[in-house]
């Protein structure tokens, strides 16, 4: 059994949206047809790899247009489901319902009269995503796109999204108009609007996980850097104190300075704070640091 991609999981969730209102079914069907890549005056051809979308399509078209597909895939041996409508009467009914003239051959466009209500806009975008959309696994990167072969549709969908306070970008790729998003917040809001709040939550969770991981990495790197500094300082102190010992200067110093020198030479692995705790009574870090600076200065003068 193949594991669904993140896009597949999103489409599975979207297909659970109920088909209640005819106006929303019509808007969703419009999004499907304009983004399916096979919508002409002579044919409707929809191909998908999503089993959930394949199960939704016949119900959707029945609700929107009261038509059945002429060709329905019998199995998914190839991994692809292909639906066709070639009947002139059915095509005429679909074109008329979408506000197009079947007898006129012109560039297809978004019929905004079908999208006056917010829920119809959401349905249109859901259909566009089901037929021509994809979204990247948020654990890898943030990217959602809608691709259509109808360039005017791509421009108008971008305008629709901007009117809905989204910030899409558009690019031509392989003859297709691709409207895309790379900001996680936009993608979360868009998926929620489509009808995939669980997928939106996954993106939020992935973002939190990345943030926590980055915070941990920064702390580890900071700790490592501090440890390197501590080791370097200890090594420098040990070298200086060894010179004072070998030269006989150390035994001429005060008991407090000698005590500090011996403690450091015996415990070079400890940080200054840890070394201060080994004295009886314990020294403050400031006091130990002051005495150590005196010893280092003496060694430098030697």
CSV table of C-alpha atoms in Angstrom, one decimal:
chain,number,residue,atom,x,y,z
A,1,UNK,CA,0.0,0.0,0.0
A,2,UNK,CA,1.5,3.3,-1.1
A,3,UNK,CA,1.9,6.1,1.4
A,4,UNK,CA,0.2,9.3,0.4
A,5,UNK,CA,2.3,12.4,-0.2
A,6,UNK,CA,1.5,15.5,1.8
A,7,UNK,CA,-0.4,16.8,-1.3
A,8,UNK,CA,-2.3,13.5,-1.4
A,9,UNK,CA,-3.3,13.8,2.2
A,10,UNK,CA,-4.4,17.4,1.6
A,11,UNK,CA,-6.6,16.3,-1.3
A,12,UNK,CA,-8.0,13.4,0.8
A,13,UNK,CA,-9.0,15.9,3.5
A,14,UNK,CA,-10.5,18.3,0.9
A,15,UNK,CA,-12.6,15.6,-0.6
A,16,UNK,CA,-14.4,15.1,2.7
A,17,UNK,CA,-16.0,18.5,2.3
A,18,UNK,CA,-19.8,17.9,1.9
A,19,UNK,CA,-21.5,18.7,-1.4
A,20,UNK,CA,-24.5,20.6,0.0
A,21,UNK,CA,-25.0,23.8,-2.1
A,22,UNK,CA,-25.5,23.7,-5.8
A,23,UNK,CA,-23.8,27.1,-6.2
A,24,UNK,CA,-20.6,25.8,-4.4
A,25,UNK,CA,-20.6,22.6,-6.4
A,26,UNK,CA,-20.8,24.7,-9.6
A,27,UNK,CA,-17.9,26.9,-8.4
A,28,UNK,CA,-15.8,23.9,-7.4
A,29,UNK,CA,-16.5,22.2,-10.8
A,30,UNK,CA,-15.5,25.4,-12.5
A,31,UNK,CA,-12.2,25.3,-10.7
A,32,UNK,CA,-11.7,21.7,-11.6
A,33,UNK,CA,-12.4,22.2,-15.3
A,34,UNK,CA,-10.2,25.4,-15.6
A,35,UNK,CA,-7.3,23.6,-13.9
A,36,UNK,CA,-7.7,20.1,-15.2
A,37,UNK,CA,-6.0,20.8,-18.5
A,38,UNK,CA,-8.6,19.1,-20.7
A,39,UNK,CA,-11.6,21.4,-21.1
A,40,UNK,CA,-12.6,22.3,-24.7
A,41,UNK,CA,-15.7,22.7,-26.8
A,42,UNK,CA,-15.4,19.1,-27.9
A,43,UNK,CA,-14.3,17.4,-24.7
A,44,UNK,CA,-13.9,17.3,-21.0
A,45,UNK,CA,-10.9,15.3,-19.9
A,46,UNK,CA,-9.9,15.1,-16.2
A,47,UNK,CA,-6.9,13.0,-15.1
A,48,UNK,CA,-5.9,12.5,-11.5
A,49,UNK,CA,-3.8,10.3,-9.3
A,50,UNK,CA,-6.0,10.9,-6.2
A,51,UNK,CA,-8.3,8.1,-5.5
A,52,UNK,CA,-10.4,10.4,-3.2
A,53,UNK,CA,-10.8,13.0,-5.9
A,54,UNK,CA,-11.7,10.3,-8.4
A,55,UNK,CA,-14.5,9.2,-6.1
A,56,UNK,CA,-15.7,12.8,-5.6
A,57,UNK,CA,-15.8,13.8,-9.3
A,58,UNK,CA,-18.9,11.9,-10.4
A,59,UNK,CA,-20.9,13.2,-7.4
A,60,UNK,CA,-19.6,16.7,-8.0
A,61,UNK,CA,-20.6,16.9,-11.6
A,62,UNK,CA,-24.0,15.3,-10.9
A,63,UNK,CA,-24.6,18.0,-8.2
A,64,UNK,CA,-23.3,20.9,-10.4
A,65,UNK,CA,-24.6,20.0,-13.9
A,66,UNK,CA,-26.8,16.9,-13.5
A,67,UNK,CA,-24.6,15.0,-15.9
A,68,UNK,CA,-22.6,11.8,-15.7
A,69,UNK,CA,-19.2,11.1,-17.3
A,70,UNK,CA,-19.2,9.2,-20.6
A,71,UNK,CA,-16.0,7.5,-19.5
A,72,UNK,CA,-15.2,6.5,-15.9
A,73,UNK,CA,-12.0,4.6,-15.0
A,74,UNK,CA,-12.7,1.1,-13.9
A,75,UNK,CA,-9.5,0.6,-11.9
A,76,UNK,CA,-6.3,2.4,-10.9
A,77,UNK,CA,-3.8,-0.2,-12.3
A,78,UNK,CA,-1.9,2.6,-14.0
A,79,UNK,CA,-2.1,4.9,-10.9
A,80,UNK,CA,-4.1,7.4,-12.9
A,81,UNK,CA,-7.9,7.9,-13.1
A,82,UNK,CA,-9.1,9.5,-16.4
A,83,UNK,CA,-12.7,10.8,-16.8
A,84,UNK,CA,-14.2,12.0,-20.1
A,85,UNK,CA,-17.3,13.7,-21.4
A,86,UNK,CA,-17.7,13.8,-25.2
A,87,UNK,CA,-21.5,14.1,-25.5
A,88,UNK,CA,-22.4,17.4,-27.3
A,89,UNK,CA,-25.5,17.8,-25.1
A,90,UNK,CA,-23.6,17.3,-21.9
A,91,UNK,CA,-20.9,19.7,-23.0
A,92,UNK,CA,-23.5,22.3,-23.9
A,93,UNK,CA,-25.1,22.0,-20.5
A,94,UNK,CA,-21.7,22.4,-18.8
A,95,UNK,CA,-20.7,25.4,-20.9
A,96,UNK,CA,-24.0,27.1,-20.3
A,97,UNK,CA,-23.9,26.5,-16.5
A,98,UNK,CA,-20.5,28.1,-16.4
A,99,UNK,CA,-21.6,31.1,-18.5
A,100,UNK,CA,-19.7,30.2,-21.7
A,101,UNK,CA,-21.0,30.0,-25.3
A,102,UNK,CA,-20.2,26.6,-26.7
A,103,UNK,CA,-20.4,27.9,-30.3
A,104,UNK,CA,-17.7,30.6,-29.6
A,105,UNK,CA,-14.1,29.6,-29.4
A,106,UNK,CA,-12.2,32.0,-27.2
A,107,UNK,CA,-9.7,31.9,-24.3
A,108,UNK,CA,-11.4,30.6,-21.2
A,109,UNK,CA,-11.7,32.8,-18.2
A,110,UNK,CA,-13.0,32.8,-14.7
A,111,UNK,CA,-16.7,33.7,-14.5
A,112,UNK,CA,-16.7,35.9,-11.4
A,113,UNK,CA,-20.5,36.0,-11.4
A,114,UNK,CA,-20.2,32.4,-10.0
A,115,UNK,CA,-17.9,33.6,-7.2
A,116,UNK,CA,-19.8,36.4,-5.5
A,117,UNK,CA,-20.1,34.6,-2.2
A,118,UNK,CA,-17.1,33.8,0.0
A,119,UNK,CA,-18.0,30.1,0.2
A,120,UNK,CA,-18.2,29.9,-3.6
A,121,UNK,CA,-14.8,31.4,-3.9
A,122,UNK,CA,-13.4,28.9,-1.5
A,123,UNK,CA,-15.1,26.1,-3.4
A,124,UNK,CA,-13.6,27.4,-6.7
A,125,UNK,CA,-10.1,27.4,-5.2
A,126,UNK,CA,-10.7,23.9,-3.7
A,127,UNK,CA,-11.6,22.6,-7.2
A,128,UNK,CA,-8.6,24.3,-8.8
A,129,UNK,CA,-6.3,22.7,-6.2
A,130,UNK,CA,-7.8,19.3,-6.5
A,131,UNK,CA,-7.3,19.4,-10.3
A,132,UNK,CA,-4.1,21.4,-10.7
A,133,UNK,CA,-2.6,22.0,-7.4
A,134,UNK,CA,0.2,20.7,-5.2
A,135,UNK,CA,1.7,21.5,-1.8
A,136,UNK,CA,5.2,20.5,-0.5
A,137,UNK,CA,5.7,18.6,2.7
A,138,UNK,CA,6.3,21.4,5.2
A,139,UNK,CA,9.1,19.5,6.9
A,140,UNK,CA,11.1,20.1,3.7
A,141,UNK,CA,9.9,23.6,2.6
A,142,UNK,CA,6.9,25.8,2.2
A,143,UNK,CA,5.4,25.8,-1.3
A,144,UNK,CA,1.8,25.6,-2.7
A,145,UNK,CA,0.9,26.1,-6.3
A,146,UNK,CA,-2.0,26.1,-8.8
A,147,UNK,CA,-1.1,25.3,-12.4
A,148,UNK,CA,-3.4,25.8,-15.4
A,149,UNK,CA,-2.8,25.8,-19.2
A,150,UNK,CA,-5.3,28.7,-19.6
A,151,UNK,CA,-3.1,31.8,-19.1
A,152,UNK,CA,-6.0,34.2,-18.7
A,153,UNK,CA,-7.4,31.9,-15.9
A,154,UNK,CA,-4.1,32.0,-14.2
A,155,UNK,CA,-4.0,35.8,-14.2
A,156,UNK,CA,-7.6,36.1,-13.0
A,157,UNK,CA,-7.1,33.6,-10.2
A,158,UNK,CA,-4.1,35.6,-9.0
A,159,UNK,CA,-6.4,38.7,-9.0
A,160,UNK,CA,-9.1,36.8,-7.2
A,161,UNK,CA,-6.6,35.7,-4.5
A,162,UNK,CA,-5.3,39.3,-4.1
A,163,UNK,CA,-8.8,40.5,-3.7
A,164,UNK,CA,-9.1,38.0,-0.9
A,165,UNK,CA,-6.0,39.5,0.8
A,166,UNK,CA,-3.6,36.8,-0.2
A,167,UNK,CA,-0.2,37.6,-1.7
A,168,UNK,CA,0.4,35.1,-4.5
A,169,UNK,CA,3.1,35.2,-7.2
A,170,UNK,CA,2.7,34.0,-10.8
A,171,UNK,CA,5.1,32.5,-13.3
A,172,UNK,CA,4.9,30.8,-16.7
A,173,UNK,CA,6.3,27.3,-16.6
A,174,UNK,CA,6.2,24.9,-19.5
A,175,UNK,CA,3.3,26.7,-21.1
A,176,UNK,CA,1.3,26.8,-17.9
A,177,UNK,CA,0.4,29.7,-15.7
A,178,UNK,CA,1.5,28.8,-12.2
A,179,UNK,CA,0.2,30.8,-9.2
A,180,UNK,CA,2.2,30.0,-6.1
A,181,UNK,CA,2.9,30.8,-2.4
A,182,UNK,CA,6.1,30.3,-0.4
A,183,UNK,CA,5.1,31.9,2.9
A,184,UNK,CA,3.8,29.4,5.5
A,185,UNK,CA,1.2,31.8,6.9
A,186,UNK,CA,-0.4,32.3,3.5
A,187,UNK,CA,-0.4,28.5,2.9
A,188,UNK,CA,-1.9,27.8,6.3
A,189,UNK,CA,-4.7,30.3,5.7
A,190,UNK,CA,-5.3,29.1,2.1
A,191,UNK,CA,-5.6,25.4,3.2
A,192,UNK,CA,-8.0,26.4,5.9
A,193,UNK,CA,-10.1,28.3,3.4
A,194,UNK,CA,-10.0,25.3,1.0
A,195,UNK,CA,-11.3,23.1,3.7
A,196,UNK,CA,-8.1,21.4,5.0
A,197,UNK,CA,-7.6,22.7,8.5
A,198,UNK,CA,-5.8,19.6,9.6
A,199,UNK,CA,-3.2,20.1,6.9
A,200,UNK,CA,-2.9,23.7,8.0
A,201,UNK,CA,-2.2,22.5,11.5
A,202,UNK,CA,0.5,20.2,10.3
A,203,UNK,CA,2.3,23.1,8.7
A,204,UNK,CA,2.0,25.1,12.0
A,205,UNK,CA,3.4,22.1,13.9
A,206,UNK,CA,6.3,21.7,11.4
A,207,UNK,CA,7.1,25.4,11.8
A,208,UNK,CA,7.1,25.1,15.6
A,209,UNK,CA,9.4,22.0,15.3
A,210,UNK,CA,11.8,23.8,13.0
A,211,UNK,CA,11.9,26.8,15.4
A,212,UNK,CA,12.6,24.6,18.4
A,213,UNK,CA,15.3,22.7,16.5
A,214,UNK,CA,16.9,26.0,15.5
A,215,UNK,CA,16.8,27.3,19.0
A,216,UNK,CA,18.4,24.1,20.3
A,217,UNK,CA,21.1,24.2,17.6
A,218,UNK,CA,21.9,27.8,18.5
A,219,UNK,CA,22.2,26.9,22.2
A,220,UNK,CA,24.4,23.9,21.4
A,221,UNK,CA,26.6,26.0,19.2
A,222,UNK,CA,26.7,28.7,21.9
A,223,UNK,CA,27.6,26.2,24.6
A,224,UNK,CA,30.3,24.7,22.3
A,225,UNK,CA,31.8,28.1,21.6
A,226,UNK,CA,31.8,28.9,25.4
A,227,UNK,CA,33.4,25.5,26.1
A,228,UNK,CA,36.1,26.2,23.5
A,229,UNK,CA,36.8,29.6,25.1
A,230,UNK,CA,36.9,28.0,28.6
A,231,UNK,CA,39.3,25.3,27.4
A,232,UNK,CA,41.6,27.8,25.7
A,233,UNK,CA,41.6,30.0,28.8
A,234,UNK,CA,42.4,27.1,31.1
A,235,UNK,CA,45.2,25.9,28.8
A,236,UNK,CA,46.7,29.4,28.8
A,237,UNK,CA,46.5,29.6,32.6
A,238,UNK,CA,48.2,26.3,33.1
A,239,UNK,CA,51.1,27.3,30.7
A,240,UNK,CA,51.6,30.5,32.6
A,241,UNK,CA,51.4,28.9,36.1
A,242,UNK,CA,53.9,26.2,34.9
A,243,UNK,CA,56.4,29.0,33.9
A,244,UNK,CA,55.9,30.6,37.4
A,245,UNK,CA,56.5,27.2,39.1
A,246,UNK,CA,59.6,26.3,37.0
A,247,UNK,CA,61.2,29.8,37.5
A,248,UNK,CA,60.7,29.6,41.3
A,249,UNK,CA,58.5,32.7,41.3
A,250,UNK,CA,55.4,30.9,42.5
A,251,UNK,CA,56.8,30.0,45.9
A,252,UNK,CA,57.6,33.6,46.6
A,253,UNK,CA,54.0,34.7,46.2
A,254,UNK,CA,51.2,35.0,48.8
A,255,UNK,CA,49.5,31.9,50.1
A,256,UNK,CA,46.2,33.0,48.4
A,257,UNK,CA,47.9,33.2,45.0
A,258,UNK,CA,49.8,29.9,45.5
A,259,UNK,CA,46.5,28.2,46.5
A,260,UNK,CA,44.9,29.4,43.3
A,261,UNK,CA,47.8,28.3,41.1
A,262,UNK,CA,47.9,24.8,42.7
A,263,UNK,CA,44.1,24.4,42.3
A,264,UNK,CA,44.2,25.3,38.6
A,265,UNK,CA,47.2,23.1,37.9
A,266,UNK,CA,45.5,20.1,39.5
A,267,UNK,CA,42.1,20.7,37.9
A,268,UNK,CA,42.6,22.2,34.4
A,269,UNK,CA,39.3,20.8,33.1
A,270,UNK,CA,37.1,22.9,35.4
A,271,UNK,CA,35.6,26.2,34.3
A,272,UNK,CA,36.4,29.3,36.5
A,273,UNK,CA,33.1,29.1,38.2
A,274,UNK,CA,33.5,25.4,38.9
A,275,UNK,CA,37.1,26.0,40.2
A,276,UNK,CA,35.9,28.7,42.6
A,277,UNK,CA,33.6,26.1,44.2
A,278,UNK,CA,36.4,23.8,45.1
A,279,UNK,CA,37.9,26.2,47.7
A,280,UNK,CA,37.1,26.0,51.4
A,281,UNK,CA,35.3,28.3,51.9
A,282,UNK,CA,34.3,28.7,48.2
A,283,UNK,CA,35.6,31.8,46.4
A,284,UNK,CA,33.4,34.1,44.3
A,285,UNK,CA,34.1,33.9,40.6
A,286,UNK,CA,35.0,37.6,40.8
A,287,UNK,CA,37.6,37.0,43.5
A,288,UNK,CA,39.1,34.0,41.7
A,289,UNK,CA,39.3,35.9,38.5
A,290,UNK,CA,41.1,38.8,40.2
A,291,UNK,CA,43.7,36.5,41.6
A,292,UNK,CA,44.1,34.6,38.4
A,293,UNK,CA,44.7,37.9,36.5
A,294,UNK,CA,47.5,38.8,39.0
A,295,UNK,CA,49.2,35.4,38.3
A,296,UNK,CA,48.9,35.8,34.6
A,297,UNK,CA,50.4,39.3,34.7
A,298,UNK,CA,53.3,38.0,36.8
A,299,UNK,CA,53.9,35.2,34.3
A,300,UNK,CA,53.8,37.7,31.4
A,301,UNK,CA,56.4,39.8,33.1
A,302,UNK,CA,58.6,36.8,33.7
